[in-house]
Coordinates of C-alpha atoms in Angstrom, one line a residue:
Chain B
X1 CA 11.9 27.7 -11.9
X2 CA 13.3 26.5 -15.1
X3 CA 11.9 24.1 -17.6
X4 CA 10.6 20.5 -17.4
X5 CA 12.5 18.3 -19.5
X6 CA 10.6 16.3 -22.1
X7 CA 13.0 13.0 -21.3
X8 CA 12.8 11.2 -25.2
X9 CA 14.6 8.4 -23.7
X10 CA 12.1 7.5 -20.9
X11 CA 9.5 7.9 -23.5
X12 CA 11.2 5.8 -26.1
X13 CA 11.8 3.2 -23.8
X14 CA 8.0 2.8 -23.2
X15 CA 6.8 2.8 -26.9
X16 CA 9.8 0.5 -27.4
X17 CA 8.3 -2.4 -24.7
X18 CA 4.9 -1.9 -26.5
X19 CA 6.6 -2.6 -29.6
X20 CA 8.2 -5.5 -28.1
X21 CA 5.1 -6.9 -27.0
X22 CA 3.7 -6.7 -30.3
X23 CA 6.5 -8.4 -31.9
X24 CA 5.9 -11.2 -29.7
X25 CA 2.5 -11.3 -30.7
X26 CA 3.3 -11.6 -34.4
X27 CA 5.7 -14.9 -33.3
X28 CA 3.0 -16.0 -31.9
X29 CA 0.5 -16.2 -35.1
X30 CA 3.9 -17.2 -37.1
X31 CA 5.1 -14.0 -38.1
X32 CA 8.8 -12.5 -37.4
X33 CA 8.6 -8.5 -38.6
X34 CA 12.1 -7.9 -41.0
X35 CA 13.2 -4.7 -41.0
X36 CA 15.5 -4.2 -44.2
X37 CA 17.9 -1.4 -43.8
X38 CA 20.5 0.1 -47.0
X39 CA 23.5 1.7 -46.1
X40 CA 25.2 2.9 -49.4
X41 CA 29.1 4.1 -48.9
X42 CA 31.1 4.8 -45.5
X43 CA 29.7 8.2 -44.0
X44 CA 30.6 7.7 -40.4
X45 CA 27.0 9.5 -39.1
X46 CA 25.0 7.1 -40.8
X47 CA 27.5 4.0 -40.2
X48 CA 26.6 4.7 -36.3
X49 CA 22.5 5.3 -37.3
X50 CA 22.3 2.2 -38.9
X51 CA 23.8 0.3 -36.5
X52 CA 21.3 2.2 -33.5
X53 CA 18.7 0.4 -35.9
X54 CA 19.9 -2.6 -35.9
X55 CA 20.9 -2.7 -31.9
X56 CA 17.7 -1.5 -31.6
X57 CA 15.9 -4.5 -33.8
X58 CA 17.5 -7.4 -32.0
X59 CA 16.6 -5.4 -28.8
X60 CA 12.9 -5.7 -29.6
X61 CA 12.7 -8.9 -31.4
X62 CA 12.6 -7.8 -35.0
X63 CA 15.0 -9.3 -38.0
X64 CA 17.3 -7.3 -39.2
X65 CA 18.5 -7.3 -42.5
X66 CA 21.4 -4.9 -43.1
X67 CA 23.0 -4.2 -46.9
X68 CA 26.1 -2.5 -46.7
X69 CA 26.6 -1.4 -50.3
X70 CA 30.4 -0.2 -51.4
X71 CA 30.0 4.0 -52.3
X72 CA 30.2 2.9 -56.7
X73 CA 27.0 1.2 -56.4
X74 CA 25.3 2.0 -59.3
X75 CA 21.3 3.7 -59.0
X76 CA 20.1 0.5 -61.2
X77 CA 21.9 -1.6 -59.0
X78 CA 20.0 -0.1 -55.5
X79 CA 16.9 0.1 -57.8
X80 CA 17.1 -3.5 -58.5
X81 CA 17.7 -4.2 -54.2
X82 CA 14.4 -2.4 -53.7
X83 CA 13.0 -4.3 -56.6
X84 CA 14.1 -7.9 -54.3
X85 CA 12.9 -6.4 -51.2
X86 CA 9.9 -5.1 -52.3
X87 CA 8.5 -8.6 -53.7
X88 CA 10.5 -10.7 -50.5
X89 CA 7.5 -11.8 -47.9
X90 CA 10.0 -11.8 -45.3
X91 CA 11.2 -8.2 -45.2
X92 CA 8.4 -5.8 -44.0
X93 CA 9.8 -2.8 -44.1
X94 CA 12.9 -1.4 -46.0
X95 CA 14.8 2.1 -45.1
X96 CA 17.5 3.6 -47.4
X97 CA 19.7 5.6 -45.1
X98 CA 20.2 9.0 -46.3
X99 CA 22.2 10.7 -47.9
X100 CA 22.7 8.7 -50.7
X101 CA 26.0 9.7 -52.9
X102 CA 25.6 12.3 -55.3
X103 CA 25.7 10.3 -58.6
X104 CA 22.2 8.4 -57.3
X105 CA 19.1 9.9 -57.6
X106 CA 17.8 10.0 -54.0
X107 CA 14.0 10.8 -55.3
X108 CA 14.0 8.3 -58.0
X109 CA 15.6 5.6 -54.7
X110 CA 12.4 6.9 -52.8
X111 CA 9.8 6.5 -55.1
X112 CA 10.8 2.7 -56.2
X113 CA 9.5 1.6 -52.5
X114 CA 6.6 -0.1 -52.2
X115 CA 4.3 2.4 -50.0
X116 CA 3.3 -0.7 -48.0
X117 CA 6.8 -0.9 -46.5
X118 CA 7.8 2.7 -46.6
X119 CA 8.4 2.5 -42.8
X120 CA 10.4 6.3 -43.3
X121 CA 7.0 7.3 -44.9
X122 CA 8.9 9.3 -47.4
X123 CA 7.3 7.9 -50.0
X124 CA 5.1 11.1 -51.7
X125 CA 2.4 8.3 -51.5
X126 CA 2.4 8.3 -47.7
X127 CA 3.2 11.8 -47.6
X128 CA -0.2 12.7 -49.1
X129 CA -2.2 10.3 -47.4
X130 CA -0.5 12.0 -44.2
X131 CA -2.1 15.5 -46.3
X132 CA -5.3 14.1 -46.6
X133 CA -5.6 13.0 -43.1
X134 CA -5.9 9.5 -43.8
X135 CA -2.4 8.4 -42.7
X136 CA -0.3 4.4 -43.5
X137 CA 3.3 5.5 -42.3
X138 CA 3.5 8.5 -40.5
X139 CA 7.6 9.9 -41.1
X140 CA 9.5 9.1 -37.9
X141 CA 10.6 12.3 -36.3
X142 CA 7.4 14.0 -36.7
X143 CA 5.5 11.3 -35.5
X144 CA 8.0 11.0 -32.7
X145 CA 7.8 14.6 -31.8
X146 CA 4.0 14.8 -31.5
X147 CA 3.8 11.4 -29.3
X148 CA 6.3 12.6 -27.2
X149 CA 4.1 15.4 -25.8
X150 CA 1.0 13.9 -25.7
X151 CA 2.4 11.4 -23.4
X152 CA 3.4 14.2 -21.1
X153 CA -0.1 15.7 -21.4
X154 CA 0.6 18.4 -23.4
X155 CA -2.5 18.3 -26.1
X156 CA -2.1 20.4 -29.8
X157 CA -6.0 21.2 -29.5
X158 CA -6.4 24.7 -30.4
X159 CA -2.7 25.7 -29.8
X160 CA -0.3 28.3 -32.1
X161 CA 1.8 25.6 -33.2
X162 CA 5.1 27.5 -35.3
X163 CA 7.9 25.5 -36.6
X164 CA 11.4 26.5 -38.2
X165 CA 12.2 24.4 -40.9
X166 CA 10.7 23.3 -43.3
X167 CA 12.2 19.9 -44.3
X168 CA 10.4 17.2 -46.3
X169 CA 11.4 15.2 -42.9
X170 CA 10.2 17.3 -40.3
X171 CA 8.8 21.2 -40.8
X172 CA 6.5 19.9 -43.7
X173 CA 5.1 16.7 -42.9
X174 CA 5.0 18.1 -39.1
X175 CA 2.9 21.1 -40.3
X176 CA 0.1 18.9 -41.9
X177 CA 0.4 16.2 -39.1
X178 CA -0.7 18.9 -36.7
X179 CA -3.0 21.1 -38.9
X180 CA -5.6 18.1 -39.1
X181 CA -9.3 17.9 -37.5
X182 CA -8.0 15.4 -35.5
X183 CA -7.4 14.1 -32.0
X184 CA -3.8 15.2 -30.8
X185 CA -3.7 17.7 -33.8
X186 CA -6.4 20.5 -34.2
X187 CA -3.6 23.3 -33.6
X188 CA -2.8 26.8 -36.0
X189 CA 0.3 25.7 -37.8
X190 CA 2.6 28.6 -39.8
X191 CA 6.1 27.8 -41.1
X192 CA 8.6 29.7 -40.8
X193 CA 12.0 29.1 -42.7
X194 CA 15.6 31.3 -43.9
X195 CA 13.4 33.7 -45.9
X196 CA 10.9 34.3 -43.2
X197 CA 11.2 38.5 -42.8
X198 CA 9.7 38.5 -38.8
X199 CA 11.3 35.2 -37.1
X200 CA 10.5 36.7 -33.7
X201 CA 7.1 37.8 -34.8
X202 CA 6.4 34.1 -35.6
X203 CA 8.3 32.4 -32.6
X204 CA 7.1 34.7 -30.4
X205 CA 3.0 33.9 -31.2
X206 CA 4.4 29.8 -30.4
X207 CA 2.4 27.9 -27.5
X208 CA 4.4 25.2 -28.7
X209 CA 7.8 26.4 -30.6
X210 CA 9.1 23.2 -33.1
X211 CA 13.0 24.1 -34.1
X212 CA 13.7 22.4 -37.0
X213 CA 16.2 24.1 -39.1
X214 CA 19.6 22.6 -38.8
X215 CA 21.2 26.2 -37.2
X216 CA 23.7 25.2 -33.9
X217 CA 21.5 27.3 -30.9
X218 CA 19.5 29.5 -33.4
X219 CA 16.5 30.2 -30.7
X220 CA 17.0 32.4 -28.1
X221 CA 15.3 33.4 -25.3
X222 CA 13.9 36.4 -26.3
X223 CA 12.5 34.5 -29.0
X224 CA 10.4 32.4 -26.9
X225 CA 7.1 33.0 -25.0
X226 CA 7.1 32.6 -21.6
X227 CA 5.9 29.0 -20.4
X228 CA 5.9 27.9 -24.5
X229 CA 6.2 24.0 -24.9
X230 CA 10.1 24.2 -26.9
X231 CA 11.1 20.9 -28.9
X232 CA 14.5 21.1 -30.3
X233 CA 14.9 18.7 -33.8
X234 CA 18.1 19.6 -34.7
X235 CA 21.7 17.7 -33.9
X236 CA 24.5 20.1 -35.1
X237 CA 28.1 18.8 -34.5
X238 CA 30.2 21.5 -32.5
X239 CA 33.4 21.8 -31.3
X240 CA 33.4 18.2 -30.4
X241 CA 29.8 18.0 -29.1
X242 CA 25.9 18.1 -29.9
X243 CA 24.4 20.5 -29.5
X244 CA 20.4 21.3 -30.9
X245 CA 18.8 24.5 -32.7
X246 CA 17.8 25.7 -29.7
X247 CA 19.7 27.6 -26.9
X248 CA 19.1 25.4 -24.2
X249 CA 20.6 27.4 -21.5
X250 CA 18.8 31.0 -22.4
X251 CA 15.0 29.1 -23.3
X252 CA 14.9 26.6 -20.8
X253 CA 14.6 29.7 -18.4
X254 CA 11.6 30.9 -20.2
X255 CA 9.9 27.6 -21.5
X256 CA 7.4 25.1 -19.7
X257 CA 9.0 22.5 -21.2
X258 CA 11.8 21.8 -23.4
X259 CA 13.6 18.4 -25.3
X260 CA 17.0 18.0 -24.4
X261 CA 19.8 17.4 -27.4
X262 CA 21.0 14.5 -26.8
X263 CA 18.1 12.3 -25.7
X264 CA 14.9 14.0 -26.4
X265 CA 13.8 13.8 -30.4
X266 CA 16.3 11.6 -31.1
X267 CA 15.6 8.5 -29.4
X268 CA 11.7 9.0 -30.2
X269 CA 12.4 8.3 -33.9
X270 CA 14.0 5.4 -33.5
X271 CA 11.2 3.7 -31.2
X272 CA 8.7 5.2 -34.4
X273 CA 10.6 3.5 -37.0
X274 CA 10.5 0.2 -34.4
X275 CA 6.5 0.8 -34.6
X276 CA 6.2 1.4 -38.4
X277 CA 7.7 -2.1 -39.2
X278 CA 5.3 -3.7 -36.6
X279 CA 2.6 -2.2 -38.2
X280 CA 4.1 -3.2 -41.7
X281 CA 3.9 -7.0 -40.3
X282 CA 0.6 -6.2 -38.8
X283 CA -0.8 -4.8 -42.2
X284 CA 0.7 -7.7 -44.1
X285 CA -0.9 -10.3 -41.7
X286 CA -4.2 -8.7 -42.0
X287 CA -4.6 -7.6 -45.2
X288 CA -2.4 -10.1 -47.5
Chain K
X1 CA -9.2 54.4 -53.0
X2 CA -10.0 50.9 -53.1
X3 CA -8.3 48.3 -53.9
X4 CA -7.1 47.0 -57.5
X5 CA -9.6 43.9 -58.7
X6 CA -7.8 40.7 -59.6
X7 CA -9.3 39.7 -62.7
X8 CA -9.6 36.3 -62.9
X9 CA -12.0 35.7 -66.0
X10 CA -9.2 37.8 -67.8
X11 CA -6.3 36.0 -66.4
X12 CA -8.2 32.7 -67.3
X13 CA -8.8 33.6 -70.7
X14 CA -5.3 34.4 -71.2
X15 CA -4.0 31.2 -70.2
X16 CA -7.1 29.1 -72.0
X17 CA -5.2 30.7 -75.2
X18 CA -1.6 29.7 -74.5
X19 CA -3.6 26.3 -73.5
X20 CA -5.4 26.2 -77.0
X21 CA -1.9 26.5 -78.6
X22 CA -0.2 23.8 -76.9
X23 CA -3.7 21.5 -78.0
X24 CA -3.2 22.5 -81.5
X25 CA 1.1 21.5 -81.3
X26 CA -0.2 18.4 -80.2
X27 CA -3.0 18.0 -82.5
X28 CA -0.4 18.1 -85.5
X29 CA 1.7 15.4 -83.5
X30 CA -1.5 13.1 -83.8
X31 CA -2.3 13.3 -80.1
X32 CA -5.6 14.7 -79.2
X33 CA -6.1 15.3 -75.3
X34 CA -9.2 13.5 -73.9
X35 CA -10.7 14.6 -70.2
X36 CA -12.7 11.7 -68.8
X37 CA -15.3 13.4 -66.8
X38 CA -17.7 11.4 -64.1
X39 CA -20.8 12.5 -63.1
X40 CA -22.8 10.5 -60.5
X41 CA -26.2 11.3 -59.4
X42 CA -27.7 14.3 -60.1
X43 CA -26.7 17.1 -58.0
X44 CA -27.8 20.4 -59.8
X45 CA -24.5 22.1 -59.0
X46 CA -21.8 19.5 -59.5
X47 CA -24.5 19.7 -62.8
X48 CA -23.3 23.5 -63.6
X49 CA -19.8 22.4 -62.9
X50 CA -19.1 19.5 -65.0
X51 CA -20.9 21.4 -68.2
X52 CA -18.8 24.3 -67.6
X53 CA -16.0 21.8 -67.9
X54 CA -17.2 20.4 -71.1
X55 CA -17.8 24.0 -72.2
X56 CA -13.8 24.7 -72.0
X57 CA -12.9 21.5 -73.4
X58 CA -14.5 22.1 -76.7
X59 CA -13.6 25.6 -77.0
X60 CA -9.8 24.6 -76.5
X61 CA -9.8 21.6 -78.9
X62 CA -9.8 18.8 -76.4
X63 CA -12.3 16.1 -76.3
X64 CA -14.4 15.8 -73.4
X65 CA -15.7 11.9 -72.5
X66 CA -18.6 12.7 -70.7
X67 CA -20.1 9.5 -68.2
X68 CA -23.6 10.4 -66.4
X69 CA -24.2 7.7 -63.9
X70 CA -27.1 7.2 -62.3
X71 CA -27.3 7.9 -58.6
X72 CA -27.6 4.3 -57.7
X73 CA -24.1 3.1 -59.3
X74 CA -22.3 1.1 -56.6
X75 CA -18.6 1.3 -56.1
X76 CA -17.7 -1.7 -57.8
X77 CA -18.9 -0.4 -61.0
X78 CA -17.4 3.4 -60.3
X79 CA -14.2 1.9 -59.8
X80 CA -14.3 -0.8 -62.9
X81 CA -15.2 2.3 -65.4
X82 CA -12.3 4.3 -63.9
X83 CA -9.8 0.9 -64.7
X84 CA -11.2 1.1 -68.1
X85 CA -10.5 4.8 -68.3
X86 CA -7.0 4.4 -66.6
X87 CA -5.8 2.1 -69.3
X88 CA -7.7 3.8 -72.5
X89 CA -5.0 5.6 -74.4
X90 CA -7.5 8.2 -75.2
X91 CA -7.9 9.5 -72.2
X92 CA -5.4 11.5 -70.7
X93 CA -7.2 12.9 -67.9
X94 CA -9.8 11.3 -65.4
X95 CA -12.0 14.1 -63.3
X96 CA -14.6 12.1 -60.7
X97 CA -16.9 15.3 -59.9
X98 CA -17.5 15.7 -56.0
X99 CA -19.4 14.9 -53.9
X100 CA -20.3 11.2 -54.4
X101 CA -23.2 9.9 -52.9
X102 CA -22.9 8.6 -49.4
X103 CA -22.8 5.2 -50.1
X104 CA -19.3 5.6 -52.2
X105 CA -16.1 5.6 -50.5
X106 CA -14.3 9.0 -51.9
X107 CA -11.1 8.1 -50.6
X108 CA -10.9 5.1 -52.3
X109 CA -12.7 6.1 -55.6
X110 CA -9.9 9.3 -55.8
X111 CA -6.9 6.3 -55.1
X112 CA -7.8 4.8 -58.0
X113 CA -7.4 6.9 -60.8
X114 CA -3.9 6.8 -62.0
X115 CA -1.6 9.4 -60.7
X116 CA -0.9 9.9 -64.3
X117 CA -4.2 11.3 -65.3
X118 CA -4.8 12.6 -61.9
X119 CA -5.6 16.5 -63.5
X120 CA -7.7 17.0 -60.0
X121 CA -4.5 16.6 -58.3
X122 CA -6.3 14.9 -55.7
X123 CA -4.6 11.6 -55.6
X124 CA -2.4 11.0 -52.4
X125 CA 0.8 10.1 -54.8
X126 CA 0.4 13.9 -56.3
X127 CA -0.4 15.9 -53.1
X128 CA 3.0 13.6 -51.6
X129 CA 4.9 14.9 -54.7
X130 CA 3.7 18.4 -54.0
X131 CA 4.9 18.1 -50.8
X132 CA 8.4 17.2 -51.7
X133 CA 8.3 20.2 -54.2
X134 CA 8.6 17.5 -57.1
X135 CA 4.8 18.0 -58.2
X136 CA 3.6 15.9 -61.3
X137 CA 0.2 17.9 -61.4
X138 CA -1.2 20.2 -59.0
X139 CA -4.7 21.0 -57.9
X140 CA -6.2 23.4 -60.0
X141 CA -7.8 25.7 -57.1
X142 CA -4.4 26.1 -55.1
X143 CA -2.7 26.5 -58.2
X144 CA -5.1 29.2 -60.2
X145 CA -4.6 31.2 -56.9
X146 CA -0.7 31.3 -57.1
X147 CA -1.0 31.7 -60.7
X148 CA -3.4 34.9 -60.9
X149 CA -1.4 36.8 -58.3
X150 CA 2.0 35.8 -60.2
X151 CA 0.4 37.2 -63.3
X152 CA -0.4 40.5 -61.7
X153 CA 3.3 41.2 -60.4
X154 CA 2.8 39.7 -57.1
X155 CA 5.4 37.4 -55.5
X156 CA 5.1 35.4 -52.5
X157 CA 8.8 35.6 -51.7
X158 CA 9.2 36.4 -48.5
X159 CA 5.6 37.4 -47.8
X160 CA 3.6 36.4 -45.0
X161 CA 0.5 34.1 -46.3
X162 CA -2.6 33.5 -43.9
X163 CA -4.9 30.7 -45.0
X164 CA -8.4 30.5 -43.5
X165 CA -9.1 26.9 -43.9
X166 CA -7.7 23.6 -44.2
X167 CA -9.2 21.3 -46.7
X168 CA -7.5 19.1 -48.9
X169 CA -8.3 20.7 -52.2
X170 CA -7.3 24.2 -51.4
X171 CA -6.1 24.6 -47.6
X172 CA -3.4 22.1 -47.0
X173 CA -2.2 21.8 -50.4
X174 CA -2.0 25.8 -51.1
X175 CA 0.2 25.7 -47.8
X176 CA 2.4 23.5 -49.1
X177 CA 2.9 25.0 -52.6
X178 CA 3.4 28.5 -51.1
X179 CA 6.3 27.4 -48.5
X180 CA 8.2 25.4 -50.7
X181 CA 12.4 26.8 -51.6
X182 CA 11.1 28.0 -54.7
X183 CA 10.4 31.0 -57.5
X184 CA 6.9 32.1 -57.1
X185 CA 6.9 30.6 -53.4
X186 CA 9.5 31.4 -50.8
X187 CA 6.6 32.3 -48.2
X188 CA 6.0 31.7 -44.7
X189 CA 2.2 30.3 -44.4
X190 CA -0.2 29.8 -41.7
X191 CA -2.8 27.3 -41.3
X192 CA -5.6 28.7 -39.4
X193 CA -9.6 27.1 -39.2
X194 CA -11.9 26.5 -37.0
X195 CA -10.0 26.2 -33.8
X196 CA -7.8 29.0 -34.1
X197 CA -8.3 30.8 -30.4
X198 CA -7.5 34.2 -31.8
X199 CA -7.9 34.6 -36.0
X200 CA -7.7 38.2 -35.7
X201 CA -4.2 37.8 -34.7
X202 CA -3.0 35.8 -37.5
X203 CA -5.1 37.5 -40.6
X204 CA -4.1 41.0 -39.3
X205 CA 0.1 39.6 -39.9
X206 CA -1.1 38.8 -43.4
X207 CA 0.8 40.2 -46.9
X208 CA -1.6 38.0 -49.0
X209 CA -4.6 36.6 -47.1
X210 CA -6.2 33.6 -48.4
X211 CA -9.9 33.1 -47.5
X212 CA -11.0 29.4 -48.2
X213 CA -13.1 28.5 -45.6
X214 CA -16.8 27.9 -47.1
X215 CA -18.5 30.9 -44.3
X216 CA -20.1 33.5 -46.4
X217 CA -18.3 37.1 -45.4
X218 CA -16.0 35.7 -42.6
X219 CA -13.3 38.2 -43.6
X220 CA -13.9 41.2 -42.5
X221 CA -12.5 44.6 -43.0
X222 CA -11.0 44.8 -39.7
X223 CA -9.2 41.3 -39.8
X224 CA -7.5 42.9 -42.5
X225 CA -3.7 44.4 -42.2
X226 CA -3.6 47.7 -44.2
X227 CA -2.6 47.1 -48.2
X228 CA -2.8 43.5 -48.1
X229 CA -3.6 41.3 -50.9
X230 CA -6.9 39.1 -50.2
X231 CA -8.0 36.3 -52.2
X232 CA -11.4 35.1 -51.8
X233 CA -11.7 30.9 -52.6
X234 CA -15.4 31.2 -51.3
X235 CA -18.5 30.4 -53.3
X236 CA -21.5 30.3 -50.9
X237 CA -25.3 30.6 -51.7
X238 CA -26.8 33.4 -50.0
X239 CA -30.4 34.6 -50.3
X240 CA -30.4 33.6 -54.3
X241 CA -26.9 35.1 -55.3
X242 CA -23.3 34.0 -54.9
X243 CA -20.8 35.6 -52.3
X244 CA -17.4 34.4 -50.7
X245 CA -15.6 34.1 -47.8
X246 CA -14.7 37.6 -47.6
X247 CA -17.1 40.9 -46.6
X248 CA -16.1 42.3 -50.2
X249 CA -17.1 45.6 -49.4
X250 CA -15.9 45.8 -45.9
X251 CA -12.4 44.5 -47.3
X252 CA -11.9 46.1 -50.4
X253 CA -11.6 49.7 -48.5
X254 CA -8.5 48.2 -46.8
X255 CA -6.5 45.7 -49.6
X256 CA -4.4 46.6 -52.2
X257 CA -5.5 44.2 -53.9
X258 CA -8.7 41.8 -53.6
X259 CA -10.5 39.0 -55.3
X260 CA -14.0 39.0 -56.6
X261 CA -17.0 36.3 -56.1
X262 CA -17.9 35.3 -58.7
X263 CA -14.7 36.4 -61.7
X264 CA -12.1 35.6 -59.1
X265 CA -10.5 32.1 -58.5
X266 CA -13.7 30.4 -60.4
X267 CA -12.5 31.0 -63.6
X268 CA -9.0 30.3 -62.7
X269 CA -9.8 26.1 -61.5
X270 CA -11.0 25.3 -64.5
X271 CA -8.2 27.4 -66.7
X272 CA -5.7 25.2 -64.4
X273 CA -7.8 22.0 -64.9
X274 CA -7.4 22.3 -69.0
X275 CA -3.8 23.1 -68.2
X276 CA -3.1 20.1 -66.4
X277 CA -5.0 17.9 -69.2
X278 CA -2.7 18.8 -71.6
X279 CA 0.0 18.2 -69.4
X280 CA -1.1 14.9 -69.0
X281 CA -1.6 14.5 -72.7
X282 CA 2.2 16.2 -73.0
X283 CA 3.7 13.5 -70.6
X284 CA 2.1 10.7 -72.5
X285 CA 3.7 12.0 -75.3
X286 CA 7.0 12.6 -74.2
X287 CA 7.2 9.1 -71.4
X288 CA 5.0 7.3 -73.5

């Protein structure tokens, strides 16, 4: 028996030739979408996201612009970056890789995007138009997670949808993403987090079980429903090696399907930040 | 027996008071607070509403701009007045009463008014914020229901909340208010509605069951866990008279503690809506 792997590169790789199609249709009409990306001090995690960006830009066709700002950069002095970016016709979407060092407000850095090229869609401008159902930028990892099972068939429609977490990056904006009256949502969505009382009680209801909490192989098997849908968010450093929230070994025996960690979630949000600054261009072209 | 009655006229006229002070500290400041209210057409509810609101504005010393526009008023001129009433320093809250008639686009009516004077707490930018758990204003259903239950003792830490329903006035945002790493929150929430396969399951987990779903006595006494707290967002015409969501007699055999239609959340929007107007007025003060 055992699980069927949700394979996040195979998908990625899909969305990312779509997206590469669409670039070359913006050429076309004159176009070139510019992705502008802010790297503030030398954390070695985000050193190697940025540059799986930036491969990932030249891959597909899209500009990158990369700022590698020294860690003493001053919050006025990243304010007045985004200020540039925002107002440059060129650059079409801009992404402040996080964290940010602790003397800069990361929430006041957020908020000074423009919305229109919030291609994170952490904006709390995006974030409530994701609310309301009437979505611009969806965030990358949710966005990522949903479109990686409805491309293996597997539909929210009706479904007990519980995830662990509940991040502004994932557990939240996930939660509202799937809660809408709305093709490939529609599903019962409860959050469950640190001070939830039952966790089992919760995991255990899951058609589709979202683990999204940052704990190294928190789910077990006895925590899952047998032939649940399991995606697995989380990349925990151990001993050397990745490993995800989930316990691959004990659920994958249980589950219909499961995300592997590396290669499932991960790759998807790249190739959904790839197709929010298309659709920045795309906006810009159509709209002015 | 029976469970305790949450008294929300009570609770509301408490907090009208401690609103009534904070209008006179600002009165001797010079600042008077000013709630812009739009009427259009001439529905004979949204009627009862919007003189109810006037009502509470001149018992708590803030002035209430009152526009009645004609049922014909096309877009363009909705959304000029609401520029005007953005920039007018008198004004320090703009209420658009709902629902507009069907040839007005909502969404884009309710994205103009500033986020500033956005005391609905309907604008994308403010339900984003609320996400984030950085809210600027929140809206004044979701927040009179967390706010009556506080003032009765009753803490969400920890709890398990059931909603019934997932609009964007109470549903969604309620959710995310409830789930959010903070004091008076801490819960873990479920989103159930229509296409819940099996809403028994889910109401029956419930601490504090919220009821928001616009179906006259949905809630019945048997969806109900033992000593939970149920809090009835419904206001449906029946056969002449008023009822809510939940079968009160049904339920309030089997709650500890329940709220009732009408003197239940009613009273407690429009408390939270002269709250938020003088937080408006406050911020003006204070930000300039």
């Amino acid at each position: 028996m055992g699980a069927v792997i949700l394979d996040g590169k195979k998908v990625a790789r899909e969305i990312k030739e779509q997206v590469k199609s669409k670039v070359e249709e913006l050429v076309k009409r004159g176009i070139t979408p510019g992705l502008a990306v802010i790297l503030v001090g030398d954390n070695p995690a985000s050193q190697v996201y940025v540059r799986n960006k930036e491969k990932t830009c030249h891959q597909l066709g899209i500009v990158s612009l990369r700022y590698d700002l020294p860690k003493e950069t001053t919050e006025e002095e990243l304010l007045k970056l985004i200020e540039e970016l925002n107002a440059n016709q060129n650059v079409h979407g801009i992404l402040v890789q996080l964290p940010l060092p602790a003397h800069i407000d990361e929430r006041r850095v957020l908020y000074s995007i423009s919305p229109n090229k919030d291609v994170d869609g952490f904006h709390p401008y995006n974030l409530g138009r994701l609310l309301i159902g009437d979505p611009l930028f969806l965030p990358c990892t949710p966005w990522g997670v949903q479109e990686l099972l409805l491309r293996y068939g597997i539909d929210f429609e009706g479904k007990n949808v519980v995830i662990v977490g509940r991040s502004n990056i994932v557990g939240k904006p996930l939660a509202m993403m799937l809660v809408q009256k709305a093709k490939g949502a529609n599903a019962t969505v409860s959050i469950c987090h640190t001070r939830t009382k039952n966790l089992h009680e919760y995991t255990l209801l899951a058609d589709i079980l979202v683990a999204a909490c940052g704990v190294p192989r928190m789910v077990k098997g006895n925590m899952v429903k047998e032939g649940a849908v399991v995606v697995d968010v989380g990349i925990n450093r151990v001993d050397g090696g990745l490993v995800g929230d989930v316990d691959f070994e004990e659920v994958s025996k249980v589950a219909s399907y499961i995300t592997p960690v590396p290669g499932g979630v991960g790759p998807m949000t790249i190739a959904m930040l790839m197709a929010n600054t298309v659709k920045a261009a795309e906006n810009l072209f159509q709209h002015g």
